[in-house]
Amino acid sequence: MKAAIVTIGDEILIGQIVDTNSGFIAKALDKIGVQTHEMLSISDDKQHILSTFSKLQNKVDLVLITGGLGPTKDDITKKTFCEYFDDTLIENREVLAHVTHLIENFFKRPINQMNRDQALVPSKCQVLFNKVGTAPGMWMQKENTIYVSLPGVPYEMKYLVEEVIVPKLVTEYKRPYILHKTILTYGQGESLVAERIEAWENNLPSFIKLAYLPAPGRVRLRLTARGENAQILEDEIARQVQALSQIIGDIIVGYDENETLEVVVGKLLNKANKTLALAESCTGGKISELVTSVAGSSSYFKGSVVSYATETKIKILGVLPEMIETHSVVSAAVAEQMALGAQKLFQTDYAIATTGNAGPTAGETNEKVGTVYIAIATPNGCISEKFELGEPREKVINRASNKGLEMLQKEILKNI
Amino acid sequence: MKAAIVTIGDEILIGQIVDTNSGFIAKALDKIGVQTHEMLSISDDKQHILSTFSKLQNKVDLVLITGGLGPTKDDITKKTFCEYFDDTLIENREVLAHVTHLIENFFKRPINQMNRDQALVPSKCQVLFNKVGTAPGMWMQKENTIYVSLPGVPYEMKYLVEEVIVPKLVTEYKRPYILHKTILTYGQGESLVAERIEAWENNLPSFIKLAYLPAPGRVRLRLTARGENAQILEDEIARQVQALSQIIGDIIVGYDENETLEVVVGKLLNKANKTLALAESCTGGKISELVTSVAGSSSYFKGSVVSYATETKIKILGVLPEMIETHSVVSAAVAEQMALGAQKLFQTDYAIATTGNAGPTAGETNEKVGTVYIAIATPNGCISEKFELGEPREKVINRASNKGLEMLQKEILKNI
């Protein structure tokens, strides 16, 4: 089964927002063996939508469309649908009742004409009921191609993809088996990694494809196997990964692409039955946000102090004023006292502390932009490290947050 | 001038990475009046690349291609270029010297064959010298369409777009003038905003287009004017914004596309010379992250306590245990005590506190998923409000964070 993903919206074409919907859909499709052949972003324009549909007609089996739905956008998209499928709009009672309920309960006002119009759908379409928003999804077919229209609001799109479309595709359509395996390597560049594994790569069976995904300081290798027999694919991938680890085992650091550092750290803390607190200065709450983004984090995360002001570091975290005077507020000594302060305040086993200068200007210390000290308080003491994380601000905050979690991970592993 | 942006890479089509390059390029082009007609993501496949080029030939003036370049990917893309332009590869001396220099200095090893091959370029192409990486950009033309190939690594692509391509387009090609103006509104849904401004919208001149960009709790309105005379566009946009502010001035919070609620709140606090602290439970550091994402926030933001555990609320924020017993930890009374506790602890003028259930499960209280209490401590007391913010977790956290900042903004405005 081959798919195309189409995003409708001028806001994407002028670069005002980045399209993250297509990636989410592609990942969901890939998991169930539906291959995304192409992604397109086009304008809110009837002719553009029609010509795109025509180009994809019978070239792919499935066209997933996001955007172009919503109280002020429905009009063009739905009318275009009607034109393409030679159909007319009718009012769907169930959708109308749902829209009315949502508006009256959430916005505490009667529905207006625009809300009422959201219940209009092409007569031939199968309505995909949207429990979490007002714009319904629509499923239509022309010859060999299915067209599914979804709202562009990410959580509404996600709900419909996960709860409605994927289950429907799984039960009603035949798909091949696709298996991916990602190998994370750190510390060597793409061309050197490629040189080292060249002989192995040339001997890969034809149903397995290798891709290099380089990023600063690391290269991910992705193996993709495609076929009808799941067991054969799984066995062969396992064999190849084993062979690969014998060649470049020295630079391989992991195998699970979804396992973000905050998820890994959460699992480790749960397993060890240990707790965590944070004292964040230059990261300003970013590590807290990452840690609490994991459902169930309340079992190991006790809390954090975002100590932006120097007096907060002294008063709440117990950093000694003379320590700040001697070493400056951006220093290993202060980072360590902050970590120990948080560990004591929240009575946890571990604590991460950050202090540094995220920019854009040098701030109250002489440390240059991008300098960050990170400390980890553990059951056996406290360690710290200095980093130069460059600029701009956003990058420093993100990098420091990752470094903090990475250091914590290492310390937990030492103590398990 | 009309452009298409093409991204080459299977990693995007399986949803492993989100394409942020296209958005960056679109924004850069939009600024100089080049209109992006379409964005496409296609696979690392020769036939797919060739058929995409053919479809775009003479339909757009400029095709910007990212990805498909790099030591292990060069091969297909460059050979495809040669086939499409009926050309052959030749070694470019300047590029070879640069690649050799980079590899020898950065990786401390001699170049290998793969590195050497990076200096091969189609003979007819204009090489776009890539100072920050090994893969050069290539500029070619066929009939009325220019094709520019760029490496996919974001900072290399950004360097070539900003330093080479944009200056070249600006000096060598004629482009119209494009002007955008964004108006940020908070607190009313898309359909209600649309209803209120319907008459104004219907009277907009034909060279100005209006777009609605809804997000949880807010709607951005974007006016886009296009024409030959910059002054006329600027005057008309100013006039229309003025007219709009007379209709919905009560919900407009800013005009700068980058002026998020946290920026607006920061400006207000600075103007009033007031300070802010936070006590976050269910928002888990998200409000701290938003507040500190603003450069210069240290002048008004003193810090926050992320009080995930109940004992943290009691011990650090001074919430009375009997208050929690009587009202439960998710209640208006506890939210208010948290806000007052943070205000006192950090000695600030204002404090925001959140307590609620972000999900996915009901947690330790009986409050259902999505219930959040938000309190604002002010110099004149404390107010609080209850919200039902639905699900999933991510949405509850984002909405509650926005609501908190919105409530704070209103309170500051009352006291100015």
PDB file of N, CA and C in Angstrom, chain A residues 10 12-13 16 26 36-41 48 71-72 106 109 112 115 155 182 190-191 195 209 213 220 222 284 288-289 292 302-306 308-309 312 315-316 345-346 360 393, chain B residues 10-13 16-17 26 36-41 48 72 109 112 115 190-191 195 209 212-213 222 284 288-289 292 295 302-306 309 312 315-316 345-346 388 393 395 399:
ATOM      1  N   ASP A  10      -1.199  27.965   3.632  1.00  0.00           N
ATOM      2  CA  ASP A  10      -0.213  28.975   3.267  1.00  0.00           C
ATOM      3  C   ASP A  10       0.806  29.225   4.371  1.00  0.00           C
ATOM      4  N   ILE A  12       2.436  27.263   6.064  1.00  0.00           N
ATOM      5  CA  ILE A  12       3.606  26.392   5.895  1.00  0.00           C
ATOM      6  C   ILE A  12       4.472  26.891   4.746  1.00  0.00           C
ATOM      7  N   LEU A  13       3.822  27.334   3.669  1.00  0.00           N
ATOM      8  CA  LEU A  13       4.568  27.762   2.475  1.00  0.00           C
ATOM      9  C   LEU A  13       5.318  29.082   2.668  1.00  0.00           C
ATOM     10  N   GLN A  16       5.991  30.130   8.174  1.00  0.00           N
ATOM     11  CA  GLN A  16       5.582  30.632   9.488  1.00  0.00           C
ATOM     12  C   GLN A  16       5.483  29.481  10.491  1.00  0.00           C
ATOM     13  N   ALA A  26       3.472   9.851   8.702  1.00  0.00           N
ATOM     14  CA  ALA A  26       4.377   8.924   8.008  1.00  0.00           C
ATOM     15  C   ALA A  26       4.862   7.831   8.953  1.00  0.00           C
ATOM     16  N   THR A  36       5.033   5.615   2.630  1.00  0.00           N
ATOM     17  CA  THR A  36       4.774   6.979   2.165  1.00  0.00           C
ATOM     18  C   THR A  36       5.676   7.256   0.962  1.00  0.00           C
ATOM     19  N   HIS A  37       5.051   7.484  -0.181  1.00  0.00           N
ATOM     20  CA  HIS A  37       5.777   7.679  -1.423  1.00  0.00           C
ATOM     21  C   HIS A  37       6.232   9.125  -1.557  1.00  0.00           C
ATOM     22  N   GLU A  38       5.422  10.042  -1.041  1.00  0.00           N
ATOM     23  CA  GLU A  38       5.695  11.462  -1.243  1.00  0.00           C
ATOM     24  C   GLU A  38       4.941  12.285  -0.204  1.00  0.00           C
ATOM     25  N   MET A  39       5.523  13.437   0.161  1.00  0.00           N
ATOM     26  CA  MET A  39       4.792  14.400   0.997  1.00  0.00           C
ATOM     27  C   MET A  39       4.732  15.707   0.220  1.00  0.00           C
ATOM     28  N   LEU A  40       3.602  16.389   0.289  1.00  0.00           N
ATOM     29  CA  LEU A  40       3.467  17.664  -0.402  1.00  0.00           C
ATOM     30  C   LEU A  40       2.838  18.707   0.510  1.00  0.00           C
ATOM     31  N   SER A  41       3.312  19.935   0.416  1.00  0.00           N
ATOM     32  CA  SER A  41       2.637  21.051   1.083  1.00  0.00           C
ATOM     33  C   SER A  41       2.178  22.008   0.003  1.00  0.00           C
ATOM     34  N   HIS A  48      -5.099  24.485  -6.958  1.00  0.00           N
ATOM     35  CA  HIS A  48      -3.890  23.783  -6.526  1.00  0.00           C
ATOM     36  C   HIS A  48      -4.251  22.432  -5.884  1.00  0.00           C
ATOM     37  N   PRO A  71     -13.170  26.040  11.439  1.00  0.00           N
ATOM     38  CA  PRO A  71     -14.321  26.912  11.190  1.00  0.00           C
ATOM     39  C   PRO A  71     -14.129  27.895  10.033  1.00  0.00           C
ATOM     40  N   THR A  72     -12.931  28.464   9.885  1.00  0.00           N
ATOM     41  CA  THR A  72     -12.774  29.476   8.833  1.00  0.00           C
ATOM     42  C   THR A  72     -12.163  28.926   7.550  1.00  0.00           C
ATOM     43  N   PHE A 106     -17.669  24.374  26.332  1.00  0.00           N
ATOM     44  CA  PHE A 106     -16.324  24.911  26.494  1.00  0.00           C
ATOM     45  C   PHE A 106     -16.320  26.430  26.409  1.00  0.00           C
ATOM     46  N   ARG A 109     -21.309  29.541  25.078  1.00  0.00           N
ATOM     47  CA  ARG A 109     -22.115  30.412  24.231  1.00  0.00           C
ATOM     48  C   ARG A 109     -22.849  29.543  23.220  1.00  0.00           C
ATOM     49  N   ASN A 112     -22.568  29.483  16.447  1.00  0.00           N
ATOM     50  CA  ASN A 112     -22.893  30.428  15.383  1.00  0.00           C
ATOM     51  C   ASN A 112     -22.925  29.694  14.042  1.00  0.00           C
ATOM     52  N   ASN A 115     -19.936  27.549  13.154  1.00  0.00           N
ATOM     53  CA  ASN A 115     -19.894  26.273  13.856  1.00  0.00           C
ATOM     54  C   ASN A 115     -20.861  25.277  13.214  1.00  0.00           C
ATOM     55  N   TYR A 155      -3.280  17.802  17.741  1.00  0.00           N
ATOM     56  CA  TYR A 155      -3.824  16.750  18.598  1.00  0.00           C
ATOM     57  C   TYR A 155      -5.111  16.161  18.031  1.00  0.00           C
ATOM     58  N   THR A 182      17.385   0.925  14.143  1.00  0.00           N
ATOM     59  CA  THR A 182      18.313   2.050  14.132  1.00  0.00           C
ATOM     60  C   THR A 182      19.480   1.764  15.057  1.00  0.00           C
ATOM     61  N   GLU A 190      30.453  10.549   9.101  1.00  0.00           N
ATOM     62  CA  GLU A 190      29.742   9.688   8.168  1.00  0.00           C
ATOM     63  C   GLU A 190      30.683   8.930   7.222  1.00  0.00           C
ATOM     64  N   SER A 191      31.666   9.628   6.641  1.00  0.00           N
ATOM     65  CA  SER A 191      32.488   8.962   5.622  1.00  0.00           C
ATOM     66  C   SER A 191      33.397   7.914   6.235  1.00  0.00           C
ATOM     67  N   GLU A 195      33.283   3.971   5.426  1.00  0.00           N
ATOM     68  CA  GLU A 195      34.473   3.245   4.995  1.00  0.00           C
ATOM     69  C   GLU A 195      34.654   1.956   5.811  1.00  0.00           C
ATOM     70  N   LYS A 209      17.672  -2.365   3.329  1.00  0.00           N
ATOM     71  CA  LYS A 209      18.240  -1.123   2.848  1.00  0.00           C
ATOM     72  C   LYS A 209      18.932  -0.408   4.014  1.00  0.00           C
ATOM     73  N   LEU A 213      22.135   8.609   8.731  1.00  0.00           N
ATOM     74  CA  LEU A 213      21.498   9.842   9.180  1.00  0.00           C
ATOM     75  C   LEU A 213      22.480  10.600  10.067  1.00  0.00           C
ATOM     76  N   ARG A 220      23.423   8.113  12.845  1.00  0.00           N
ATOM     77  CA  ARG A 220      22.495   6.990  13.043  1.00  0.00           C
ATOM     78  C   ARG A 220      22.498   6.165  11.771  1.00  0.00           C
ATOM     79  N   ARG A 222      20.315   3.337   9.753  1.00  0.00           N
ATOM     80  CA  ARG A 222      18.987   2.724   9.805  1.00  0.00           C
ATOM     81  C   ARG A 222      18.884   1.582   8.800  1.00  0.00           C
ATOM     82  N   GLY A 284      16.482  27.153  32.926  1.00  0.00           N
ATOM     83  CA  GLY A 284      15.198  27.820  33.132  1.00  0.00           C
ATOM     84  C   GLY A 284      13.938  26.964  33.150  1.00  0.00           C
ATOM     85  N   SER A 288      13.017  20.325  33.756  1.00  0.00           N
ATOM     86  CA  SER A 288      11.765  19.966  34.431  1.00  0.00           C
ATOM     87  C   SER A 288      10.715  19.595  33.397  1.00  0.00           C
ATOM     88  N   GLU A 289      10.639  20.407  32.358  1.00  0.00           N
ATOM     89  CA  GLU A 289       9.644  20.157  31.326  1.00  0.00           C
ATOM     90  C   GLU A 289       9.887  18.810  30.650  1.00  0.00           C
ATOM     91  N   THR A 292       9.004  15.948  33.182  1.00  0.00           N
ATOM     92  CA  THR A 292       7.572  15.775  33.436  1.00  0.00           C
ATOM     93  C   THR A 292       6.787  15.501  32.165  1.00  0.00           C
ATOM     94  N   LYS A 302      10.426  14.563  42.228  1.00  0.00           N
ATOM     95  CA  LYS A 302       9.836  15.251  43.384  1.00  0.00           C
ATOM     96  C   LYS A 302       9.594  16.727  43.111  1.00  0.00           C
ATOM     97  N   GLY A 303      10.426  17.336  42.298  1.00  0.00           N
ATOM     98  CA  GLY A 303      10.226  18.748  42.021  1.00  0.00           C
ATOM     99  C   GLY A 303      11.524  19.448  41.700  1.00  0.00           C
ATOM    100  N   SER A 304      11.414  20.724  41.397  1.00  0.00           N
ATOM    101  CA  SER A 304      12.621  21.472  41.089  1.00  0.00           C
ATOM    102  C   SER A 304      12.497  22.916  41.506  1.00  0.00           C
ATOM    103  N   VAL A 305      13.651  23.548  41.647  1.00  0.00           N
ATOM    104  CA  VAL A 305      13.686  24.991  41.871  1.00  0.00           C
ATOM    105  C   VAL A 305      14.342  25.608  40.647  1.00  0.00           C
ATOM    106  N   VAL A 306      13.615  26.516  39.999  1.00  0.00           N
ATOM    107  CA  VAL A 306      14.241  27.282  38.925  1.00  0.00           C
ATOM    108  C   VAL A 306      14.779  28.531  39.587  1.00  0.00           C
ATOM    109  N   TYR A 308      16.517  31.447  39.094  1.00  0.00           N
ATOM    110  CA  TYR A 308      17.049  32.398  38.139  1.00  0.00           C
ATOM    111  C   TYR A 308      17.841  33.507  38.822  1.00  0.00           C
ATOM    112  N   ALA A 309      17.321  33.968  39.957  1.00  0.00           N
ATOM    113  CA  ALA A 309      17.987  35.062  40.663  1.00  0.00           C
ATOM    114  C   ALA A 309      19.042  34.502  41.621  1.00  0.00           C
ATOM    115  N   THR A 312      17.866  33.614  45.058  1.00  0.00           N
ATOM    116  CA  THR A 312      17.143  32.349  45.150  1.00  0.00           C
ATOM    117  C   THR A 312      18.105  31.199  45.408  1.00  0.00           C
ATOM    118  N   LYS A 315      19.003  31.699  49.131  1.00  0.00           N
ATOM    119  CA  LYS A 315      17.939  31.546  50.137  1.00  0.00           C
ATOM    120  C   LYS A 315      17.273  30.176  50.091  1.00  0.00           C
ATOM    121  N   ILE A 316      16.985  29.707  48.888  1.00  0.00           N
ATOM    122  CA  ILE A 316      16.203  28.479  48.798  1.00  0.00           C
ATOM    123  C   ILE A 316      17.087  27.246  48.666  1.00  0.00           C
ATOM    124  N   LEU A 345      16.700  19.664  49.894  1.00  0.00           N
ATOM    125  CA  LEU A 345      15.391  20.309  49.989  1.00  0.00           C
ATOM    126  C   LEU A 345      14.260  19.346  49.647  1.00  0.00           C
ATOM    127  N   PHE A 346      14.432  18.586  48.570  1.00  0.00           N
ATOM    128  CA  PHE A 346      13.368  17.682  48.116  1.00  0.00           C
ATOM    129  C   PHE A 346      13.543  16.263  48.654  1.00  0.00           C
ATOM    130  N   PRO A 360      21.494  36.166  25.355  1.00  0.00           N
ATOM    131  CA  PRO A 360      22.412  36.581  24.298  1.00  0.00           C
ATOM    132  C   PRO A 360      23.592  37.465  24.779  1.00  0.00           C
ATOM    133  N   ARG A 393      20.940  31.202  22.353  1.00  0.00           N
ATOM    134  CA  ARG A 393      20.284  30.880  23.612  1.00  0.00           C
ATOM    135  C   ARG A 393      19.549  29.540  23.608  1.00  0.00           C
TER     136      ARG A 393
ATOM    137  N   ASP B  10      14.725   9.322   2.456  1.00  0.00           N
ATOM    138  CA  ASP B  10      13.778   8.349   3.005  1.00  0.00           C
ATOM    139  C   ASP B  10      13.499   8.572   4.477  1.00  0.00           C
ATOM    140  N   GLU B  11      14.471   9.146   5.207  1.00  0.00           N
ATOM    141  CA  GLU B  11      14.282   9.338   6.647  1.00  0.00           C
ATOM    142  C   GLU B  11      13.097  10.252   6.948  1.00  0.00           C
ATOM    143  N   ILE B  12      12.777  11.141   6.012  1.00  0.00           N
ATOM    144  CA  ILE B  12      11.613  12.005   6.198  1.00  0.00           C
ATOM    145  C   ILE B  12      10.328  11.241   5.875  1.00  0.00           C
ATOM    146  N   LEU B  13      10.368  10.420   4.850  1.00  0.00           N
ATOM    147  CA  LEU B  13       9.166   9.699   4.408  1.00  0.00           C
ATOM    148  C   LEU B  13       8.741   8.595   5.375  1.00  0.00           C
ATOM    149  N   GLN B  16      11.045   9.458  10.441  1.00  0.00           N
ATOM    150  CA  GLN B  16      12.099   9.386  11.454  1.00  0.00           C
ATOM    151  C   GLN B  16      12.609  10.774  11.824  1.00  0.00           C
ATOM    152  N   ILE B  17      12.675  11.667  10.841  1.00  0.00           N
ATOM    153  CA  ILE B  17      13.004  13.050  11.189  1.00  0.00           C
ATOM    154  C   ILE B  17      11.986  13.994  10.542  1.00  0.00           C
ATOM    155  N   ALA B  26      11.652  28.473   3.022  1.00  0.00           N
ATOM    156  CA  ALA B  26      10.436  29.198   2.644  1.00  0.00           C
ATOM    157  C   ALA B  26      10.408  30.583   3.279  1.00  0.00           C
ATOM    158  N   THR B  36       6.837  30.628  -2.383  1.00  0.00           N
ATOM    159  CA  THR B  36       6.949  29.171  -2.454  1.00  0.00           C
ATOM    160  C   THR B  36       5.596  28.597  -2.858  1.00  0.00           C
ATOM    161  N   HIS B  37       5.567  27.949  -4.018  1.00  0.00           N
ATOM    162  CA  HIS B  37       4.328  27.426  -4.570  1.00  0.00           C
ATOM    163  C   HIS B  37       4.002  26.068  -3.970  1.00  0.00           C
ATOM    164  N   GLU B  38       5.043  25.301  -3.684  1.00  0.00           N
ATOM    165  CA  GLU B  38       4.841  23.921  -3.244  1.00  0.00           C
ATOM    166  C   GLU B  38       6.090  23.419  -2.536  1.00  0.00           C
ATOM    167  N   MET B  39       5.889  22.514  -1.565  1.00  0.00           N
ATOM    168  CA  MET B  39       7.020  21.803  -0.967  1.00  0.00           C
ATOM    169  C   MET B  39       6.803  20.316  -1.203  1.00  0.00           C
ATOM    170  N   LEU B  40       7.873  19.607  -1.503  1.00  0.00           N
ATOM    171  CA  LEU B  40       7.757  18.162  -1.711  1.00  0.00           C
ATOM    172  C   LEU B  40       8.856  17.421  -0.969  1.00  0.00           C
ATOM    173  N   SER B  41       8.502  16.274  -0.396  1.00  0.00           N
ATOM    174  CA  SER B  41       9.522  15.375   0.142  1.00  0.00           C
ATOM    175  C   SER B  41       9.454  14.085  -0.642  1.00  0.00           C
ATOM    176  N   HIS B  48      12.321   8.776  -9.094  1.00  0.00           N
ATOM    177  CA  HIS B  48      11.453   9.691  -8.351  1.00  0.00           C
ATOM    178  C   HIS B  48      11.967  11.132  -8.467  1.00  0.00           C
ATOM    179  N   THR B  72      27.915   9.782   1.735  1.00  0.00           N
ATOM    180  CA  THR B  72      27.335   8.496   1.329  1.00  0.00           C
ATOM    181  C   THR B  72      26.131   8.650   0.415  1.00  0.00           C
ATOM    182  N   ARG B 109      42.981  12.932   9.880  1.00  0.00           N
ATOM    183  CA  ARG B 109      43.298  11.737   9.085  1.00  0.00           C
ATOM    184  C   ARG B 109      43.337  12.135   7.614  1.00  0.00           C
ATOM    185  N   ASN B 112      39.629   9.994   2.372  1.00  0.00           N
ATOM    186  CA  ASN B 112      39.421   8.704   1.706  1.00  0.00           C
ATOM    187  C   ASN B 112      38.712   8.943   0.373  1.00  0.00           C
ATOM    188  N   ASN B 115      35.516  10.986   0.445  1.00  0.00           N
ATOM    189  CA  ASN B 115      35.735  12.428   0.593  1.00  0.00           C
ATOM    190  C   ASN B 115      36.155  13.038  -0.742  1.00  0.00           C
ATOM    191  N   GLU B 190     -11.611  30.517  17.129  1.00  0.00           N
ATOM    192  CA  GLU B 190     -11.517  30.929  15.731  1.00  0.00           C
ATOM    193  C   GLU B 190     -12.871  31.386  15.159  1.00  0.00           C
ATOM    194  N   SER B 191     -13.923  30.598  15.439  1.00  0.00           N
ATOM    195  CA  SER B 191     -15.198  30.926  14.792  1.00  0.00           C
ATOM    196  C   SER B 191     -15.809  32.207  15.353  1.00  0.00           C
ATOM    197  N   GLU B 195     -16.516  35.601  13.278  1.00  0.00           N
ATOM    198  CA  GLU B 195     -17.841  36.215  13.267  1.00  0.00           C
ATOM    199  C   GLU B 195     -17.754  37.715  13.566  1.00  0.00           C
ATOM    200  N   LYS B 209      -4.501  39.476   1.851  1.00  0.00           N
ATOM    201  CA  LYS B 209      -5.112  38.192   2.155  1.00  0.00           C
ATOM    202  C   LYS B 209      -5.095  37.992   3.668  1.00  0.00           C
ATOM    203  N   TYR B 212      -6.243  32.709   9.223  1.00  0.00           N
ATOM    204  CA  TYR B 212      -6.454  32.405  10.645  1.00  0.00           C
ATOM    205  C   TYR B 212      -5.501  31.295  11.040  1.00  0.00           C
ATOM    206  N   LEU B 213      -4.736  31.498  12.107  1.00  0.00           N
ATOM    207  CA  LEU B 213      -3.828  30.460  12.587  1.00  0.00           C
ATOM    208  C   LEU B 213      -4.175  30.139  14.033  1.00  0.00           C
ATOM    209  N   ARG B 222      -3.185  36.630  10.269  1.00  0.00           N
ATOM    210  CA  ARG B 222      -2.067  37.100   9.465  1.00  0.00           C
ATOM    211  C   ARG B 222      -2.548  37.796   8.200  1.00  0.00           C
ATOM    212  N   GLY B 284       4.482  21.314  35.318  1.00  0.00           N
ATOM    213  CA  GLY B 284       5.795  20.671  35.376  1.00  0.00           C
ATOM    214  C   GLY B 284       6.997  21.446  34.861  1.00  0.00           C
ATOM    215  N   SER B 288       7.847  27.974  33.397  1.00  0.00           N
ATOM    216  CA  SER B 288       9.220  28.448  33.620  1.00  0.00           C
ATOM    217  C   SER B 288       9.976  28.468  32.309  1.00  0.00           C
ATOM    218  N   GLU B 289       9.828  27.407  31.546  1.00  0.00           N
ATOM    219  CA  GLU B 289      10.541  27.310  30.282  1.00  0.00           C
ATOM    220  C   GLU B 289      10.105  28.438  29.336  1.00  0.00           C
ATOM    221  N   THR B 292      11.506  31.848  30.714  1.00  0.00           N
ATOM    222  CA  THR B 292      12.952  32.012  30.565  1.00  0.00           C
ATOM    223  C   THR B 292      13.419  31.881  29.119  1.00  0.00           C
ATOM    224  N   ALA B 295      14.891  36.304  26.155  1.00  0.00           N
ATOM    225  CA  ALA B 295      16.179  36.882  26.532  1.00  0.00           C
ATOM    226  C   ALA B 295      15.943  38.094  27.433  1.00  0.00           C
ATOM    227  N   LYS B 302      12.256  35.763  39.102  1.00  0.00           N
ATOM    228  CA  LYS B 302      13.117  35.397  40.223  1.00  0.00           C
ATOM    229  C   LYS B 302      13.326  33.896  40.308  1.00  0.00           C
ATOM    230  N   GLY B 303      12.342  33.117  39.892  1.00  0.00           N
ATOM    231  CA  GLY B 303      12.508  31.671  39.954  1.00  0.00           C
ATOM    232  C   GLY B 303      11.190  30.965  40.164  1.00  0.00           C
ATOM    233  N   SER B 304      11.260  29.647  40.223  1.00  0.00           N
ATOM    234  CA  SER B 304      10.034  28.891  40.441  1.00  0.00           C
ATOM    235  C   SER B 304      10.308  27.605  41.180  1.00  0.00           C
ATOM    236  N   VAL B 305       9.243  27.081  41.760  1.00  0.00           N
ATOM    237  CA  VAL B 305       9.307  25.754  42.361  1.00  0.00           C
ATOM    238  C   VAL B 305       8.396  24.854  41.543  1.00  0.00           C
ATOM    239  N   VAL B 306       8.970  23.777  41.009  1.00  0.00           N
ATOM    240  CA  VAL B 306       8.124  22.772  40.379  1.00  0.00           C
ATOM    241  C   VAL B 306       7.808  21.771  41.476  1.00  0.00           C
ATOM    242  N   ALA B 309       5.604  16.745  43.913  1.00  0.00           N
ATOM    243  CA  ALA B 309       5.162  15.920  45.035  1.00  0.00           C
ATOM    244  C   ALA B 309       4.371  16.767  46.030  1.00  0.00           C
ATOM    245  N   THR B 312       6.317  18.526  48.704  1.00  0.00           N
ATOM    246  CA  THR B 312       7.007  19.745  48.260  1.00  0.00           C
ATOM    247  C   THR B 312       6.091  20.957  48.426  1.00  0.00           C
ATOM    248  N   LYS B 315       6.158  21.544  52.264  1.00  0.00           N
ATOM    249  CA  LYS B 315       7.434  21.907  52.877  1.00  0.00           C
ATOM    250  C   LYS B 315       8.039  23.183  52.300  1.00  0.00           C
ATOM    251  N   ILE B 316       7.990  23.295  50.991  1.00  0.00           N
ATOM    252  CA  ILE B 316       8.693  24.428  50.368  1.00  0.00           C
ATOM    253  C   ILE B 316       7.762  25.613  50.134  1.00  0.00           C
ATOM    254  N   LEU B 345       8.179  33.236  49.127  1.00  0.00           N
ATOM    255  CA  LEU B 345       9.485  32.580  49.062  1.00  0.00           C
ATOM    256  C   LEU B 345      10.470  33.357  48.195  1.00  0.00           C
ATOM    257  N   PHE B 346      10.000  33.795  47.046  1.00  0.00           N
ATOM    258  CA  PHE B 346      10.894  34.489  46.117  1.00  0.00           C
ATOM    259  C   PHE B 346      10.834  36.015  46.271  1.00  0.00           C
ATOM    260  N   GLU B 388     -11.334  23.245  32.657  1.00  0.00           N
ATOM    261  CA  GLU B 388     -11.386  21.863  32.160  1.00  0.00           C
ATOM    262  C   GLU B 388     -10.679  21.882  30.819  1.00  0.00           C
ATOM    263  N   ARG B 393      -2.344  14.752  27.772  1.00  0.00           N
ATOM    264  CA  ARG B 393      -1.370  15.383  28.667  1.00  0.00           C
ATOM    265  C   ARG B 393      -0.708  16.635  28.077  1.00  0.00           C
ATOM    266  N   LYS B 395      -1.540  18.580  25.693  1.00  0.00           N
ATOM    267  CA  LYS B 395      -2.473  19.679  25.472  1.00  0.00           C
ATOM    268  C   LYS B 395      -2.831  20.359  26.792  1.00  0.00           C
ATOM    269  N   ARG B 399      -2.102  24.226  27.383  1.00  0.00           N
ATOM    270  CA  ARG B 399      -3.235  25.128  27.620  1.00  0.00           C
ATOM    271  C   ARG B 399      -3.158  25.773  28.986  1.00  0.00           C
TER     272      ARG B 399
END
